[in-house]
Amino acid sequence: MNIFRLTGDLSHLAAIIILLLKIWKSRSCAGISGKSQILFALVFTTRYLDLLTSFISLYNTCMKVIYIGCSYATVYLIYMKFRATYDGNHDSFRVEFLVVPVGGLAVLINHDFSFLEILWTFSIYLESVAILPQLFMISKTGEAETITTHYLFCLGLYRALYLFNWIWRFYFEGFFDMIAIVAGVVQTVLYCDFFYLYVTKVLKGKKLSLPA
């Protein structure tokens, strides 16, 4: 494992922990898109079904279990425990416009036309756009809490670090996965505007606001 993948995984884990702590400590899921969290739960579920068929390493297994468990815990907190604080009116992105095309694309473009491979490909494509409901919600409300922006920054940083991971693996291992790389680039591009606002506003103590 190279340093970019390790730091990417840690950044991803930090994002998840930040979000869970934010919800639990504030006893509120205000400003959090439940639809994005459902999409992430779907991403981890479809990607890590290989937990039932293969073992790579203890680290790999533990991280997969943590991602799946935390994603469903987040969905539970939003839609069950703190449901009264969930802003469904602003969380109005039509996720079927993401899931259906992504599903079709996964069937058409994949490495191997098998059930698990199609699900893995679906998860890669879906992850690249799963944050859109959250970004749409922020643009609709006009602003985001600082802790929410930290979550988004760590999530975007994870994806950017994984791009460097693919570059490292190509040069030192000869490994190249076009599907993962293209999806990762798309996802990173979606965060670019947010990264700029995060650096210029949030890190200077200003409140983040996005154009509606």
mmCIF file of N, CA, C and O in Angstrom, residues 85-161:
data_model
loop_
_atom_site.group_PDB
_atom_site.id
_atom_site.type_symbol
_atom_site.label_atom_id
_atom_site.label_comp_id
_atom_site.label_asym_id
_atom_site.label_seq_id
_atom_site.Cartn_x
_atom_site.Cartn_y
_atom_site.Cartn_z
ATOM 1 N N THR A 85 -35.313 16.660 12.779
ATOM 2 C CA THR A 85 -34.411 17.759 12.412
ATOM 3 C C THR A 85 -33.998 17.708 10.943
ATOM 4 O O THR A 85 -33.284 18.598 10.474
ATOM 5 N N TYR A 86 -34.435 16.686 10.242
ATOM 6 C CA TYR A 86 -34.053 16.514 8.836
ATOM 7 C C TYR A 86 -34.839 17.474 7.936
ATOM 8 O O TYR A 86 -36.057 17.548 8.012
ATOM 9 N N ASP A 87 -34.120 18.209 7.102
ATOM 10 C CA ASP A 87 -34.736 19.210 6.226
ATOM 11 C C ASP A 87 -35.044 18.589 4.863
ATOM 12 O O ASP A 87 -34.307 18.783 3.891
ATOM 13 N N GLY A 88 -36.137 17.858 4.795
ATOM 14 C CA GLY A 88 -36.511 17.188 3.566
ATOM 15 C C GLY A 88 -36.933 18.139 2.463
ATOM 16 O O GLY A 88 -36.820 17.812 1.278
ATOM 17 N N ASN A 89 -37.396 19.306 2.829
ATOM 18 C CA ASN A 89 -37.849 20.269 1.821
ATOM 19 C C ASN A 89 -36.701 20.751 0.938
ATOM 20 O O ASN A 89 -36.875 20.981 -0.264
ATOM 21 N N HIS A 90 -35.519 20.926 1.545
ATOM 22 C CA HIS A 90 -34.366 21.382 0.780
ATOM 23 C C HIS A 90 -33.560 20.227 0.194
ATOM 24 O O HIS A 90 -32.765 20.435 -0.729
ATOM 25 N N ASP A 91 -33.760 19.040 0.730
ATOM 26 C CA ASP A 91 -33.067 17.859 0.200
ATOM 27 C C ASP A 91 -33.933 17.252 -0.905
ATOM 28 O O ASP A 91 -34.476 16.157 -0.772
ATOM 29 N N SER A 92 -34.034 17.955 -2.002
ATOM 30 C CA SER A 92 -35.031 17.618 -3.026
ATOM 31 C C SER A 92 -34.424 17.157 -4.351
ATOM 32 O O SER A 92 -35.113 17.110 -5.368
ATOM 33 N N PHE A 93 -33.142 16.816 -4.343
ATOM 34 C CA PHE A 93 -32.506 16.355 -5.573
ATOM 35 C C PHE A 93 -33.132 15.035 -6.025
ATOM 36 O O PHE A 93 -33.350 14.140 -5.216
ATOM 37 N N ARG A 94 -33.409 14.886 -7.315
ATOM 38 C CA ARG A 94 -34.031 13.677 -7.854
ATOM 39 C C ARG A 94 -32.962 12.611 -8.080
ATOM 40 O O ARG A 94 -32.314 12.567 -9.120
ATOM 41 N N VAL A 95 -32.749 11.749 -7.087
ATOM 42 C CA VAL A 95 -31.660 10.777 -7.157
ATOM 43 C C VAL A 95 -31.868 9.725 -8.239
ATOM 44 O O VAL A 95 -30.899 9.096 -8.687
ATOM 45 N N GLU A 96 -33.108 9.527 -8.672
ATOM 46 C CA GLU A 96 -33.333 8.563 -9.752
ATOM 47 C C GLU A 96 -32.638 9.001 -11.042
ATOM 48 O O GLU A 96 -32.303 8.165 -11.894
ATOM 49 N N PHE A 97 -32.396 10.319 -11.173
ATOM 50 C CA PHE A 97 -31.691 10.821 -12.341
ATOM 51 C C PHE A 97 -30.201 10.453 -12.296
ATOM 52 O O PHE A 97 -29.483 10.616 -13.293
ATOM 53 N N LEU A 98 -29.738 10.010 -11.131
ATOM 54 C CA LEU A 98 -28.372 9.531 -10.993
ATOM 55 C C LEU A 98 -28.313 8.006 -11.050
ATOM 56 O O LEU A 98 -27.513 7.429 -11.786
ATOM 57 N N VAL A 99 -29.169 7.361 -10.268
ATOM 58 C CA VAL A 99 -29.110 5.908 -10.116
ATOM 59 C C VAL A 99 -29.413 5.167 -11.421
ATOM 60 O O VAL A 99 -28.701 4.226 -11.794
ATOM 61 N N VAL A 100 -30.453 5.597 -12.121
ATOM 62 C CA VAL A 100 -30.863 4.888 -13.350
ATOM 63 C C VAL A 100 -29.801 4.988 -14.450
ATOM 64 O O VAL A 100 -29.384 3.953 -15.008
ATOM 65 N N PRO A 101 -29.311 6.197 -14.797
ATOM 66 C CA PRO A 101 -28.258 6.267 -15.823
ATOM 67 C C PRO A 101 -26.980 5.543 -15.420
ATOM 68 O O PRO A 101 -26.339 4.896 -16.247
ATOM 69 N N VAL A 102 -26.612 5.662 -14.134
ATOM 70 C CA VAL A 102 -25.407 4.990 -13.644
ATOM 71 C C VAL A 102 -25.557 3.472 -13.755
ATOM 72 O O VAL A 102 -24.623 2.759 -14.144
ATOM 73 N N GLY A 103 -26.746 2.976 -13.419
ATOM 74 C CA GLY A 103 -27.000 1.545 -13.540
ATOM 75 C C GLY A 103 -26.877 1.070 -14.980
ATOM 76 O O GLY A 103 -26.269 0.028 -15.262
ATOM 77 N N GLY A 104 -27.434 1.845 -15.896
ATOM 78 C CA GLY A 104 -27.340 1.497 -17.310
ATOM 79 C C GLY A 104 -25.912 1.532 -17.817
ATOM 80 O O GLY A 104 -25.471 0.655 -18.564
ATOM 81 N N LEU A 105 -25.151 2.543 -17.367
ATOM 82 C CA LEU A 105 -23.760 2.673 -17.781
ATOM 83 C C LEU A 105 -22.915 1.511 -17.259
ATOM 84 O O LEU A 105 -22.027 1.010 -17.965
ATOM 85 N N ALA A 106 -23.210 1.080 -16.032
ATOM 86 C CA ALA A 106 -22.466 -0.040 -15.437
ATOM 87 C C ALA A 106 -22.685 -1.329 -16.217
ATOM 88 O O ALA A 106 -21.772 -2.152 -16.340
ATOM 89 N N VAL A 107 -23.885 -1.504 -16.737
ATOM 90 C CA VAL A 107 -24.184 -2.702 -17.537
ATOM 91 C C VAL A 107 -23.475 -2.634 -18.883
ATOM 92 O O VAL A 107 -22.974 -3.648 -19.395
ATOM 93 N N LEU A 108 -23.391 -1.440 -19.460
ATOM 94 C CA LEU A 108 -22.801 -1.277 -20.787
ATOM 95 C C LEU A 108 -21.282 -1.236 -20.770
ATOM 96 O O LEU A 108 -20.623 -1.786 -21.670
ATOM 97 N N ILE A 109 -20.707 -0.562 -19.756
ATOM 98 C CA ILE A 109 -19.253 -0.387 -19.710
ATOM 99 C C ILE A 109 -18.717 -0.945 -18.397
ATOM 100 O O ILE A 109 -18.916 -0.357 -17.322
ATOM 101 N N ASN A 110 -18.054 -2.075 -18.453
ATOM 102 C CA ASN A 110 -17.487 -2.734 -17.281
ATOM 103 C C ASN A 110 -16.294 -3.575 -17.717
ATOM 104 O O ASN A 110 -16.047 -3.767 -18.906
ATOM 105 N N HIS A 111 -15.562 -4.095 -16.741
ATOM 106 C CA HIS A 111 -14.396 -4.927 -17.054
ATOM 107 C C HIS A 111 -14.789 -6.364 -17.390
ATOM 108 O O HIS A 111 -14.104 -7.034 -18.155
ATOM 109 N N ASP A 112 -15.867 -6.816 -16.806
ATOM 110 C CA ASP A 112 -16.298 -8.203 -17.012
ATOM 111 C C ASP A 112 -17.798 -8.282 -16.758
ATOM 112 O O ASP A 112 -18.282 -7.813 -15.736
ATOM 113 N N PHE A 113 -18.518 -8.888 -17.692
ATOM 114 C CA PHE A 113 -19.976 -8.934 -17.581
ATOM 115 C C PHE A 113 -20.403 -10.050 -16.626
ATOM 116 O O PHE A 113 -20.880 -11.108 -17.025
ATOM 117 N N SER A 114 -20.195 -9.770 -15.331
ATOM 118 C CA SER A 114 -20.616 -10.692 -14.280
ATOM 119 C C SER A 114 -21.342 -9.887 -13.209
ATOM 120 O O SER A 114 -21.185 -8.660 -13.123
ATOM 121 N N PHE A 115 -22.113 -10.564 -12.394
ATOM 122 C CA PHE A 115 -22.957 -9.885 -11.412
ATOM 123 C C PHE A 115 -22.146 -8.995 -10.470
ATOM 124 O O PHE A 115 -22.420 -7.793 -10.339
ATOM 125 N N LEU A 116 -21.115 -9.549 -9.824
ATOM 126 C CA LEU A 116 -20.322 -8.787 -8.865
ATOM 127 C C LEU A 116 -19.543 -7.665 -9.544
ATOM 128 O O LEU A 116 -19.399 -6.575 -8.992
ATOM 129 N N GLU A 117 -19.054 -7.925 -10.760
ATOM 130 C CA GLU A 117 -18.285 -6.907 -11.473
ATOM 131 C C GLU A 117 -19.173 -5.736 -11.879
ATOM 132 O O GLU A 117 -18.755 -4.569 -11.793
ATOM 133 N N ILE A 118 -20.384 -6.016 -12.314
ATOM 134 C CA ILE A 118 -21.315 -4.947 -12.676
ATOM 135 C C ILE A 118 -21.685 -4.117 -11.447
ATOM 136 O O ILE A 118 -21.746 -2.887 -11.510
ATOM 137 N N LEU A 119 -21.897 -4.790 -10.313
ATOM 138 C CA LEU A 119 -22.203 -4.064 -9.079
ATOM 139 C C LEU A 119 -21.025 -3.201 -8.643
ATOM 140 O O LEU A 119 -21.209 -2.070 -8.179
ATOM 141 N N TRP A 120 -19.800 -3.749 -8.779
ATOM 142 C CA TRP A 120 -18.607 -2.971 -8.437
ATOM 143 C C TRP A 120 -18.512 -1.736 -9.332
ATOM 144 O O TRP A 120 -18.255 -0.623 -8.858
ATOM 145 N N THR A 121 -18.711 -1.925 -10.622
ATOM 146 C CA THR A 121 -18.656 -0.812 -11.572
ATOM 147 C C THR A 121 -19.740 0.217 -11.264
ATOM 148 O O THR A 121 -19.502 1.429 -11.306
ATOM 149 N N PHE A 122 -20.937 -0.273 -10.953
ATOM 150 C CA PHE A 122 -22.044 0.610 -10.569
ATOM 151 C C PHE A 122 -21.640 1.467 -9.370
ATOM 152 O O PHE A 122 -21.906 2.684 -9.339
ATOM 153 N N SER A 123 -20.989 0.858 -8.384
ATOM 154 C CA SER A 123 -20.591 1.596 -7.176
ATOM 155 C C SER A 123 -19.558 2.673 -7.490
ATOM 156 O O SER A 123 -19.585 3.760 -6.907
ATOM 157 N N ILE A 124 -18.643 2.371 -8.411
ATOM 158 C CA ILE A 124 -17.622 3.349 -8.796
ATOM 159 C C ILE A 124 -18.257 4.550 -9.487
ATOM 160 O O ILE A 124 -17.966 5.706 -9.172
ATOM 161 N N TYR A 125 -19.153 4.266 -10.433
ATOM 162 C CA TYR A 125 -19.844 5.352 -11.139
ATOM 163 C C TYR A 125 -20.718 6.168 -10.178
ATOM 164 O O TYR A 125 -20.737 7.402 -10.233
ATOM 165 N N LEU A 126 -21.444 5.468 -9.313
ATOM 166 C CA LEU A 126 -22.372 6.159 -8.408
ATOM 167 C C LEU A 126 -21.632 7.031 -7.402
ATOM 168 O O LEU A 126 -22.075 8.136 -7.084
ATOM 169 N N GLU A 127 -20.499 6.536 -6.908
ATOM 170 C CA GLU A 127 -19.747 7.330 -5.931
ATOM 171 C C GLU A 127 -19.304 8.668 -6.515
ATOM 172 O O GLU A 127 -19.224 9.668 -5.798
ATOM 173 N N SER A 128 -19.020 8.684 -7.806
ATOM 174 C CA SER A 128 -18.539 9.917 -8.434
ATOM 175 C C SER A 128 -19.580 11.024 -8.416
ATOM 176 O O SER A 128 -19.233 12.211 -8.513
ATOM 177 N N VAL A 129 -20.855 10.670 -8.300
ATOM 178 C CA VAL A 129 -21.916 11.684 -8.324
ATOM 179 C C VAL A 129 -22.776 11.686 -7.061
ATOM 180 O O VAL A 129 -23.720 12.474 -6.950
ATOM 181 N N ALA A 130 -22.456 10.821 -6.099
ATOM 182 C CA ALA A 130 -23.296 10.679 -4.906
ATOM 183 C C ALA A 130 -23.360 11.937 -4.053
ATOM 184 O O ALA A 130 -24.312 12.134 -3.285
ATOM 185 N N ILE A 131 -22.348 12.798 -4.177
ATOM 186 C CA ILE A 131 -22.318 14.017 -3.367
ATOM 187 C C ILE A 131 -23.210 15.118 -3.939
ATOM 188 O O ILE A 131 -23.469 16.130 -3.270
ATOM 189 N N LEU A 132 -23.706 14.950 -5.150
ATOM 190 C CA LEU A 132 -24.505 16.003 -5.789
ATOM 191 C C LEU A 132 -25.724 16.428 -4.974
ATOM 192 O O LEU A 132 -25.995 17.636 -4.876
ATOM 193 N N PRO A 133 -26.491 15.507 -4.374
ATOM 194 C CA PRO A 133 -27.624 15.964 -3.555
ATOM 195 C C PRO A 133 -27.189 16.864 -2.401
ATOM 196 O O PRO A 133 -27.889 17.831 -2.059
ATOM 197 N N GLN A 134 -26.001 16.580 -1.807
ATOM 198 C CA GLN A 134 -25.505 17.418 -0.713
ATOM 199 C C GLN A 134 -25.113 18.798 -1.221
ATOM 200 O O GLN A 134 -25.461 19.818 -0.619
ATOM 201 N N LEU A 135 -24.400 18.845 -2.330
ATOM 202 C CA LEU A 135 -24.010 20.140 -2.897
ATOM 203 C C LEU A 135 -25.234 20.926 -3.366
ATOM 204 O O LEU A 135 -25.285 22.158 -3.232
ATOM 205 N N PHE A 136 -26.215 20.216 -3.917
ATOM 206 C CA PHE A 136 -27.455 20.862 -4.356
ATOM 207 C C PHE A 136 -28.203 21.446 -3.161
ATOM 208 O O PHE A 136 -28.747 22.555 -3.238
ATOM 209 N N MET A 137 -28.198 20.716 -2.055
ATOM 210 C CA MET A 137 -28.876 21.180 -0.847
ATOM 211 C C MET A 137 -28.209 22.445 -0.302
ATOM 212 O O MET A 137 -28.882 23.397 0.106
ATOM 213 N N ILE A 138 -26.875 22.466 -0.317
ATOM 214 C CA ILE A 138 -26.149 23.644 0.160
ATOM 215 C C ILE A 138 -26.432 24.851 -0.737
ATOM 216 O O ILE A 138 -26.648 25.967 -0.257
ATOM 217 N N SER A 139 -26.450 24.627 -2.047
ATOM 218 C CA SER A 139 -26.719 25.733 -2.966
ATOM 219 C C SER A 139 -28.146 26.241 -2.812
ATOM 220 O O SER A 139 -28.420 27.435 -3.006
ATOM 221 N N LYS A 140 -29.054 25.341 -2.425
ATOM 222 C CA LYS A 140 -30.456 25.729 -2.270
ATOM 223 C C LYS A 140 -30.677 26.534 -0.994
ATOM 224 O O LYS A 140 -31.451 27.496 -0.980
ATOM 225 N N THR A 141 -29.990 26.136 0.090
ATOM 226 C CA THR A 141 -30.133 26.864 1.355
ATOM 227 C C THR A 141 -29.259 28.112 1.372
ATOM 228 O O THR A 141 -29.519 29.045 2.122
ATOM 229 N N GLY A 142 -28.199 28.088 0.550
ATOM 230 C CA GLY A 142 -27.351 29.271 0.448
ATOM 231 C C GLY A 142 -26.141 29.271 1.342
ATOM 232 O O GLY A 142 -25.257 30.109 1.205
ATOM 233 N N GLU A 143 -26.057 28.315 2.306
ATOM 234 C CA GLU A 143 -24.909 28.285 3.210
ATOM 235 C C GLU A 143 -24.783 26.912 3.851
ATOM 236 O O GLU A 143 -25.684 26.079 3.748
ATOM 237 N N ALA A 144 -23.628 26.690 4.507
ATOM 238 C CA ALA A 144 -23.405 25.406 5.179
ATOM 239 C C ALA A 144 -22.669 25.638 6.485
ATOM 240 O O ALA A 144 -21.862 26.572 6.610
ATOM 241 N N GLU A 145 -22.954 24.796 7.479
ATOM 242 C CA GLU A 145 -22.249 24.875 8.748
ATOM 243 C C GLU A 145 -20.786 24.517 8.529
ATOM 244 O O GLU A 145 -20.446 23.723 7.639
ATOM 245 N N THR A 146 -19.918 25.068 9.364
ATOM 246 C CA THR A 146 -18.486 24.823 9.229
ATOM 247 C C THR A 146 -18.151 23.344 9.313
ATOM 248 O O THR A 146 -17.341 22.825 8.540
ATOM 249 N N ILE A 147 -18.783 22.626 10.242
ATOM 250 C CA ILE A 147 -18.493 21.214 10.417
ATOM 251 C C ILE A 147 -18.891 20.410 9.179
ATOM 252 O O ILE A 147 -18.234 19.447 8.805
ATOM 253 N N THR A 148 -19.955 20.825 8.512
ATOM 254 C CA THR A 148 -20.379 20.159 7.286
ATOM 255 C C THR A 148 -19.365 20.387 6.173
ATOM 256 O O THR A 148 -19.085 19.485 5.381
ATOM 257 N N THR A 149 -18.804 21.588 6.120
ATOM 258 C CA THR A 149 -17.801 21.875 5.097
ATOM 259 C C THR A 149 -16.525 21.076 5.351
ATOM 260 O O THR A 149 -15.844 20.665 4.408
ATOM 261 N N HIS A 150 -16.179 20.847 6.628
ATOM 262 C CA HIS A 150 -15.009 20.023 6.946
ATOM 263 C C HIS A 150 -15.234 18.594 6.446
ATOM 264 O O HIS A 150 -14.316 17.956 5.923
ATOM 265 N N TYR A 151 -16.446 18.100 6.618
ATOM 266 C CA TYR A 151 -16.801 16.763 6.133
ATOM 267 C C TYR A 151 -16.625 16.689 4.624
ATOM 268 O O TYR A 151 -16.002 15.752 4.095
ATOM 269 N N LEU A 152 -17.143 17.671 3.919
ATOM 270 C CA LEU A 152 -17.051 17.688 2.459
ATOM 271 C C LEU A 152 -15.601 17.826 1.993
ATOM 272 O O LEU A 152 -15.194 17.204 1.006
ATOM 273 N N PHE A 153 -14.820 18.624 2.711
ATOM 274 C CA PHE A 153 -13.427 18.797 2.331
ATOM 275 C C PHE A 153 -12.655 17.480 2.461
ATOM 276 O O PHE A 153 -11.894 17.105 1.557
ATOM 277 N N CYS A 154 -12.849 16.785 3.573
ATOM 278 C CA CYS A 154 -12.166 15.497 3.778
ATOM 279 C C CYS A 154 -12.601 14.480 2.730
ATOM 280 O O CYS A 154 -11.793 13.675 2.257
ATOM 281 N N LEU A 155 -13.866 14.523 2.360
ATOM 282 C CA LEU A 155 -14.382 13.606 1.347
ATOM 283 C C LEU A 155 -13.750 13.901 -0.017
ATOM 284 O O LEU A 155 -13.338 12.987 -0.738
ATOM 285 N N GLY A 156 -13.655 15.174 -0.357
ATOM 286 C CA GLY A 156 -13.025 15.551 -1.618
ATOM 287 C C GLY A 156 -11.532 15.269 -1.613
ATOM 288 O O GLY A 156 -10.964 14.848 -2.627
ATOM 289 N N LEU A 157 -10.889 15.468 -0.465
ATOM 290 C CA LEU A 157 -9.458 15.202 -0.344
ATOM 291 C C LEU A 157 -9.174 13.715 -0.546
ATOM 292 O O LEU A 157 -8.194 13.347 -1.202
ATOM 293 N N TYR A 158 -10.028 12.886 0.013
ATOM 294 C CA TYR A 158 -9.891 11.431 -0.173
ATOM 295 C C TYR A 158 -9.885 11.075 -1.648
ATOM 296 O O TYR A 158 -9.057 10.295 -2.118
ATOM 297 N N ARG A 159 -10.815 11.660 -2.412
ATOM 298 C CA ARG A 159 -10.908 11.323 -3.822
ATOM 299 C C ARG A 159 -9.694 11.826 -4.593
ATOM 300 O O ARG A 159 -9.168 11.135 -5.464
ATOM 301 N N ALA A 160 -9.226 13.044 -4.245
ATOM 302 C CA ALA A 160 -8.054 13.600 -4.915
ATOM 303 C C ALA A 160 -6.811 12.766 -4.629
ATOM 304 O O ALA A 160 -5.995 12.511 -5.526
ATOM 305 N N LEU A 161 -6.663 12.312 -3.388
ATOM 306 C CA LEU A 161 -5.515 11.473 -3.027
ATOM 307 C C LEU A 161 -5.540 10.140 -3.765
ATOM 308 O O LEU A 161 -4.495 9.582 -4.102
#
